[in-house]
Amino acid sequence: MLKEIFKGLLWGLGFGLSTGLAYVAYAMYTLAAVEFSYKKDLVSMLEEEVSSYYEYIKPEVIDFELKDEVLIISSRSKRIDAADILKQSAFIKFYLFGNVPGEEEKLLGICRQEIDSDHSNEEYTYYISSCATALGNASQVDRISVAIGTKR
């Protein structure tokens, strides 16, 4: 009789422990999903905010040339007083496009330039970036598009 009571107690303890662990696992899964959703929303809000800076700083490519299979890009952006804040959350992104023989215009690479808080003069900040193409030959680059990217 005592043996049966002890056996029942162990069965009940095992069932209770496994049920409790299942609830803990479900709670951890739910919390991870909530945290992921929260981070996704924060990144989305940051991207919206940073993309609004594009019109404010107006980054542009001045010129580019090829030196030793590396593309040298000279660019500038308008001087901003809040550059330190923008420096921590964004960068200038260059999309390299070129005409590959037998194909339409093709993306040849993406490069980035950190936004500098030092100003070259009262109106603009100038940058010189070196960029290697990943998807084609650097000599095929004939157009560069500029955007603002976010650091995640």
Coordinates of N, CA and C in Angstrom, one line a residue:
M1 N 0.8 -1.2 0.0 CA 0.0 0.0 0.0 C 0.9 1.3 0.0
L2 N 1.9 1.3 0.9 CA 2.8 2.4 0.9 C 3.5 2.6 -0.4
K3 N 3.9 1.4 -1.0 CA 4.6 1.4 -2.2 C 3.7 2.0 -3.3
E4 N 2.4 1.7 -3.3 CA 1.5 2.3 -4.3 C 1.3 3.8 -4.1
I5 N 1.3 4.3 -2.9 CA 1.2 5.7 -2.6 C 2.5 6.4 -3.1
F6 N 3.6 5.9 -2.8 CA 4.9 6.4 -3.2 C 5.0 6.5 -4.8
K7 N 4.5 5.4 -5.4 CA 4.5 5.4 -6.9 C 3.6 6.5 -7.4
G8 N 2.4 6.6 -6.9 CA 1.5 7.7 -7.3 C 2.1 9.1 -7.1
L9 N 2.7 9.3 -6.0 CA 3.4 10.5 -5.7 C 4.4 10.9 -6.8
L10 N 5.2 9.9 -7.1 CA 6.3 10.1 -8.1 C 5.6 10.4 -9.5
W11 N 4.6 9.7 -9.8 CA 3.9 10.0 -11.1 C 3.3 11.4 -11.1
G12 N 2.7 11.8 -10.0 CA 2.1 13.1 -9.9 C 3.2 14.2 -10.0
L13 N 4.3 14.0 -9.3 CA 5.4 14.9 -9.3 C 6.0 15.0 -10.7
G14 N 6.2 13.9 -11.4 CA 6.7 13.9 -12.8 C 5.8 14.7 -13.8
F15 N 4.5 14.4 -13.6 CA 3.5 15.1 -14.5 C 3.5 16.6 -14.2
G16 N 3.5 16.9 -12.9 CA 3.5 18.4 -12.6 C 4.7 19.1 -13.1
L17 N 5.9 18.4 -12.9 CA 7.2 19.0 -13.4 C 7.2 19.2 -14.9
S18 N 6.7 18.2 -15.6 CA 6.7 18.3 -17.1 C 5.7 19.4 -17.6
T19 N 4.6 19.5 -16.9 CA 3.6 20.5 -17.3 C 4.2 21.9 -17.0
G20 N 4.8 22.0 -15.8 CA 5.4 23.3 -15.5 C 6.5 23.7 -16.5
L21 N 7.3 22.8 -16.9 CA 8.4 23.1 -17.8 C 7.8 23.4 -19.2
A22 N 6.7 22.8 -19.6 CA 6.1 23.1 -20.9 C 5.5 24.6 -20.8
Y23 N 5.0 25.0 -19.7 CA 4.5 26.3 -19.6 C 5.7 27.3 -19.6
V24 N 6.8 27.0 -19.0 CA 7.9 27.9 -19.0 C 8.5 28.0 -20.4
A25 N 8.6 26.9 -21.1 CA 9.0 27.0 -22.5 C 8.1 27.8 -23.4
Y26 N 6.8 27.7 -23.2 CA 5.9 28.5 -24.0 C 6.0 30.0 -23.6
A27 N 6.2 30.3 -22.3 CA 6.4 31.7 -21.9 C 7.6 32.3 -22.5
M28 N 8.7 31.5 -22.5 CA 10.0 32.0 -23.1 C 9.8 32.2 -24.6
Y29 N 9.1 31.3 -25.3 CA 8.9 31.5 -26.7 C 8.1 32.7 -27.0
T30 N 7.0 32.9 -26.2 CA 6.2 34.1 -26.3 C 7.0 35.4 -26.1
L31 N 7.8 35.4 -25.0 CA 8.6 36.6 -24.7 C 9.6 36.9 -25.8
A32 N 10.2 35.9 -26.4 CA 11.1 36.1 -27.5 C 10.4 36.7 -28.7
A33 N 9.2 36.2 -29.0 CA 8.4 36.7 -30.1 C 8.1 38.2 -29.9
V34 N 7.7 38.5 -28.7 CA 7.4 39.9 -28.4 C 8.6 40.8 -28.5
E35 N 9.7 40.3 -28.0 CA 11.0 41.1 -28.1 C 11.4 41.3 -29.6
F36 N 11.3 40.3 -30.4 CA 11.6 40.4 -31.8 C 10.7 41.4 -32.5
S37 N 9.4 41.3 -32.2 CA 8.4 42.3 -32.8 C 8.8 43.7 -32.4
Y38 N 9.2 43.9 -31.1 CA 9.5 45.2 -30.6 C 10.8 45.8 -31.3
K39 N 11.8 44.9 -31.4 CA 13.0 45.3 -32.1 C 12.7 45.6 -33.6
K40 N 11.9 44.8 -34.2 CA 11.5 45.1 -35.6 C 10.8 46.4 -35.8
D41 N 9.9 46.7 -34.9 CA 9.3 48.0 -34.9 C 10.3 49.2 -34.7
L42 N 11.2 49.0 -33.8 CA 12.2 50.1 -33.5 C 13.1 50.3 -34.8
V43 N 13.5 49.2 -35.4 CA 14.3 49.3 -36.6 C 13.5 50.0 -37.7
S44 N 12.3 49.7 -37.8 CA 11.4 50.3 -38.9 C 11.3 51.8 -38.6
M45 N 11.1 52.2 -37.3 CA 11.0 53.6 -37.0 C 12.3 54.3 -37.2
L46 N 13.4 53.7 -36.9 CA 14.7 54.3 -37.2 C 15.0 54.5 -38.7
E47 N 14.6 53.5 -39.5 CA 14.8 53.6 -40.9 C 13.9 54.8 -41.5
E48 N 12.7 54.9 -41.0 CA 11.9 56.0 -41.4 C 12.5 57.4 -41.1
E49 N 13.0 57.5 -39.8 CA 13.6 58.7 -39.4 C 14.9 59.0 -40.2
V50 N 15.7 58.1 -40.4 CA 17.0 58.3 -41.1 C 16.7 58.6 -42.5
S51 N 15.8 58.0 -43.1 CA 15.5 58.3 -44.6 C 15.0 59.7 -44.7
S52 N 14.4 60.2 -43.7 CA 13.9 61.6 -43.8 C 15.1 62.6 -43.7
Y53 N 16.3 62.1 -43.3 CA 17.5 63.0 -43.3 C 18.1 63.2 -44.7
Y54 N 17.7 62.3 -45.6 CA 18.2 62.4 -46.9 C 18.1 63.8 -47.5
E55 N 16.9 64.3 -47.5 CA 16.6 65.6 -48.0 C 17.3 66.7 -47.2
Y56 N 17.6 66.4 -46.0 CA 18.2 67.4 -45.1 C 19.7 67.5 -45.4
I57 N 20.4 66.4 -45.5 CA 21.9 66.4 -45.8 C 22.2 66.4 -47.3
K58 N 21.3 65.9 -48.1 CA 21.5 65.9 -49.5 C 22.9 65.4 -50.0
P59 N 23.2 64.1 -49.7 CA 24.4 63.5 -50.2 C 24.5 63.4 -51.7
E60 N 25.6 63.7 -52.3 CA 25.8 63.6 -53.7 C 27.2 63.2 -54.1
V61 N 27.3 62.5 -55.2 CA 28.6 62.1 -55.8 C 29.1 63.2 -56.6
I62 N 30.3 63.7 -56.4 CA 30.9 64.7 -57.2 C 31.6 64.1 -58.4
D63 N 32.4 63.1 -58.2 CA 33.1 62.4 -59.2 C 33.6 61.0 -58.7
F64 N 33.9 60.2 -59.7 CA 34.5 58.9 -59.3 C 35.5 58.5 -60.4
E65 N 36.5 57.7 -60.0 CA 37.5 57.3 -61.0 C 38.1 55.9 -60.5
L66 N 38.7 55.2 -61.4 CA 39.2 53.9 -61.2 C 40.7 54.0 -61.0
K67 N 41.2 53.4 -59.9 CA 42.6 53.4 -59.6 C 42.9 52.0 -59.1
D68 N 43.7 51.2 -59.8 CA 44.2 49.9 -59.4 C 43.0 49.0 -59.0
E69 N 42.0 48.9 -59.9 CA 40.8 48.1 -59.7 C 40.0 48.5 -58.5
V70 N 40.2 49.6 -57.9 CA 39.4 50.2 -56.8 C 38.8 51.5 -57.3
L71 N 37.5 51.6 -57.0 CA 36.8 52.8 -57.4 C 37.0 53.9 -56.3
I72 N 37.4 55.0 -56.6 CA 37.6 56.1 -55.7 C 36.4 57.1 -56.0
I73 N 35.6 57.3 -54.9 CA 34.4 58.1 -55.0 C 34.6 59.4 -54.2
S74 N 34.5 60.5 -54.8 CA 34.5 61.8 -54.1 C 33.0 62.3 -54.0
S75 N 32.6 62.6 -52.8 CA 31.2 63.0 -52.5 C 31.2 64.1 -51.5
R76 N 30.0 64.6 -51.3 CA 29.8 65.6 -50.3 C 28.3 65.5 -49.8
S77 N 28.2 66.1 -48.6 CA 26.8 66.2 -48.0 C 26.8 67.6 -47.4
K78 N 25.5 68.1 -47.2 CA 25.4 69.4 -46.5 C 25.8 69.3 -45.1
R79 N 26.3 70.3 -44.6 CA 26.7 70.4 -43.2 C 25.5 70.4 -42.3
I80 N 25.5 69.6 -41.3 CA 24.4 69.6 -40.3 C 25.0 69.7 -38.9
D81 N 24.2 70.3 -38.1 CA 24.7 70.5 -36.7 C 24.5 69.3 -35.8
A82 N 23.6 68.4 -36.2 CA 23.3 67.2 -35.4 C 24.1 66.0 -36.0
A83 N 25.3 66.3 -36.6 CA 26.0 65.2 -37.2 C 26.4 64.1 -36.3
D84 N 26.7 64.4 -35.0 CA 27.1 63.4 -34.1 C 25.9 62.3 -33.9
I85 N 24.7 62.8 -33.8 CA 23.6 61.9 -33.6 C 23.4 61.1 -34.9
L86 N 23.5 61.7 -36.0 CA 23.3 61.0 -37.3 C 24.5 60.1 -37.5
K87 N 25.6 60.4 -37.1 CA 26.8 59.6 -37.2 C 26.7 58.3 -36.5
Q88 N 26.0 58.3 -35.4 CA 25.7 57.0 -34.6 C 24.7 56.1 -35.2
S89 N 23.8 56.7 -36.0 CA 22.6 55.9 -36.5 C 22.6 55.7 -38.0
A90 N 23.4 56.4 -38.8 CA 23.3 56.3 -40.2 C 24.6 56.4 -40.9
F91 N 24.6 56.1 -42.2 CA 25.8 56.2 -43.1 C 25.3 56.5 -44.5
I92 N 26.2 57.0 -45.3 CA 25.9 57.2 -46.7 C 26.2 55.9 -47.5
K93 N 25.2 55.5 -48.3 CA 25.4 54.3 -49.1 C 25.4 54.6 -50.6
F94 N 26.4 54.0 -51.2 CA 26.6 54.2 -52.7 C 26.2 52.9 -53.4
Y95 N 25.3 53.0 -54.4 CA 25.0 51.9 -55.2 C 25.7 52.0 -56.5
L96 N 26.5 51.1 -56.9 CA 27.3 51.1 -58.1 C 26.6 50.4 -59.2
F97 N 26.3 51.1 -60.3 CA 25.6 50.5 -61.5 C 26.5 50.6 -62.7
G98 N 26.4 49.6 -63.6 CA 27.2 49.6 -64.8 C 26.5 48.8 -65.9
N99 N 27.0 49.0 -67.1 CA 26.5 48.3 -68.2 C 27.4 47.1 -68.5
V100 N 26.9 45.9 -68.3 CA 27.7 44.7 -68.6 C 27.3 44.3 -70.0
P101 N 28.3 44.0 -70.9 CA 28.1 43.7 -72.3 C 27.0 42.5 -72.4
G102 N 26.0 42.8 -73.2 CA 25.0 41.8 -73.4 C 23.9 41.8 -72.4
E103 N 23.9 42.7 -71.4 CA 22.9 42.8 -70.4 C 22.4 44.2 -70.2
E104 N 21.3 44.4 -69.5 CA 20.9 45.7 -69.1 C 21.8 46.2 -68.0
E105 N 21.5 47.4 -67.6 CA 22.2 48.0 -66.4 C 22.1 47.1 -65.2
K106 N 23.2 46.9 -64.6 CA 23.3 45.9 -63.5 C 23.9 46.5 -62.3
L107 N 23.5 46.1 -61.1 CA 24.1 46.5 -59.8 C 25.4 45.8 -59.7
L108 N 26.5 46.5 -59.5 CA 27.8 45.9 -59.4 C 28.4 45.9 -58.0
G109 N 27.8 46.7 -57.1 CA 28.3 46.7 -55.7 C 27.6 47.8 -54.9
I110 N 27.8 47.7 -53.6 CA 27.3 48.6 -52.7 C 28.4 49.0 -51.7
C111 N 28.6 50.3 -51.5 CA 29.7 50.8 -50.6 C 29.0 51.7 -49.6
R112 N 29.8 51.9 -48.5 CA 29.2 52.8 -47.5 C 30.3 53.8 -47.0
Q113 N 29.8 54.9 -46.6 CA 30.7 56.0 -46.1 C 30.1 56.5 -44.8
E114 N 30.9 56.4 -43.7 CA 30.5 56.9 -42.4 C 30.2 58.4 -42.5
I115 N 29.2 58.9 -41.9 CA 28.9 60.3 -41.8 C 29.9 61.0 -40.8
D116 N 30.6 62.0 -41.2 CA 31.6 62.6 -40.4 C 31.0 63.8 -39.7
S117 N 31.4 64.0 -38.4 CA 30.9 65.2 -37.7 C 31.8 66.4 -37.9
D118 N 33.0 66.1 -38.5 CA 33.9 67.3 -38.9 C 33.4 67.9 -40.2
H119 N 33.5 69.2 -40.3 CA 33.0 69.8 -41.5 C 34.2 70.4 -42.3
S120 N 34.1 70.2 -43.6 CA 35.1 70.7 -44.5 C 35.0 72.2 -44.7
N121 N 33.9 72.7 -44.8 CA 33.7 74.2 -44.8 C 32.3 74.5 -44.2
E122 N 31.8 75.7 -44.4 CA 30.6 76.1 -43.7 C 29.4 75.5 -44.3
E123 N 29.4 75.1 -45.6 CA 28.2 74.6 -46.2 C 28.2 73.1 -46.4
Y124 N 29.4 72.5 -46.7 CA 29.5 71.0 -47.0 C 30.5 70.3 -46.2
T125 N 30.3 69.0 -46.1 CA 31.3 68.1 -45.7 C 31.7 67.2 -46.9
Y126 N 33.0 67.1 -47.1 CA 33.5 66.3 -48.3 C 34.0 65.0 -47.8
Y127 N 33.9 64.0 -48.7 CA 34.3 62.6 -48.4 C 35.1 62.1 -49.6
I128 N 36.1 61.2 -49.3 CA 36.7 60.4 -50.4 C 36.6 58.9 -49.9
S129 N 35.9 58.1 -50.7 CA 35.7 56.7 -50.3 C 36.3 55.8 -51.4
S130 N 37.0 54.7 -50.9 CA 37.5 53.7 -51.8 C 36.5 52.5 -51.7
C131 N 36.2 52.0 -52.9 CA 35.2 51.0 -53.0 C 35.6 49.9 -54.0
A132 N 35.4 48.7 -53.6 CA 35.7 47.5 -54.5 C 34.3 47.0 -54.9
T133 N 34.2 46.6 -56.2 CA 32.9 46.1 -56.6 C 32.9 44.6 -56.4
A134 N 31.8 44.1 -56.0 CA 31.7 42.6 -55.6 C 31.1 41.8 -56.8
L135 N 30.2 42.5 -57.6 CA 29.4 41.7 -58.6 C 29.9 42.0 -60.0
G136 N 31.0 42.6 -60.2 CA 31.5 42.9 -61.6 C 32.8 43.6 -61.5
N137 N 33.2 44.1 -62.7 CA 34.5 44.7 -62.8 C 34.3 46.2 -62.5
A138 N 35.2 46.8 -61.8 CA 35.1 48.2 -61.4 C 35.1 49.2 -62.6
S139 N 35.7 48.7 -63.6 CA 35.8 49.6 -64.8 C 34.5 49.7 -65.6
Q140 N 33.5 48.8 -65.2 CA 32.2 48.9 -65.8 C 31.2 49.8 -65.2
V141 N 31.6 50.4 -64.0 CA 30.7 51.3 -63.3 C 30.6 52.6 -64.1
D142 N 29.3 53.0 -64.4 CA 29.1 54.2 -65.1 C 28.1 55.2 -64.4
R143 N 27.5 54.7 -63.3 CA 26.5 55.5 -62.6 C 26.6 55.1 -61.1
I144 N 26.5 56.1 -60.2 CA 26.4 55.8 -58.8 C 25.2 56.5 -58.2
S145 N 24.4 55.7 -57.5 CA 23.2 56.2 -56.8 C 23.5 56.4 -55.3
V146 N 23.0 57.4 -54.7 CA 23.3 57.6 -53.3 C 22.0 57.5 -52.4
A147 N 22.2 56.9 -51.2 CA 21.1 56.8 -50.3 C 21.6 56.9 -48.9
I148 N 20.7 56.9 -47.9 CA 21.1 56.9 -46.5 C 20.7 55.5 -45.9
G149 N 21.7 54.9 -45.3 CA 21.4 53.6 -44.6 C 21.4 53.7 -43.1
T150 N 20.9 52.7 -42.5 CA 20.8 52.8 -41.0 C 21.7 51.7 -40.4
K151 N 22.3 52.0 -39.3 CA 23.2 51.1 -38.6 C 22.2 50.3 -37.6
R152 N 22.3 49.0 -37.6 CA 21.4 48.2 -36.8 C 22.2 47.6 -35.7

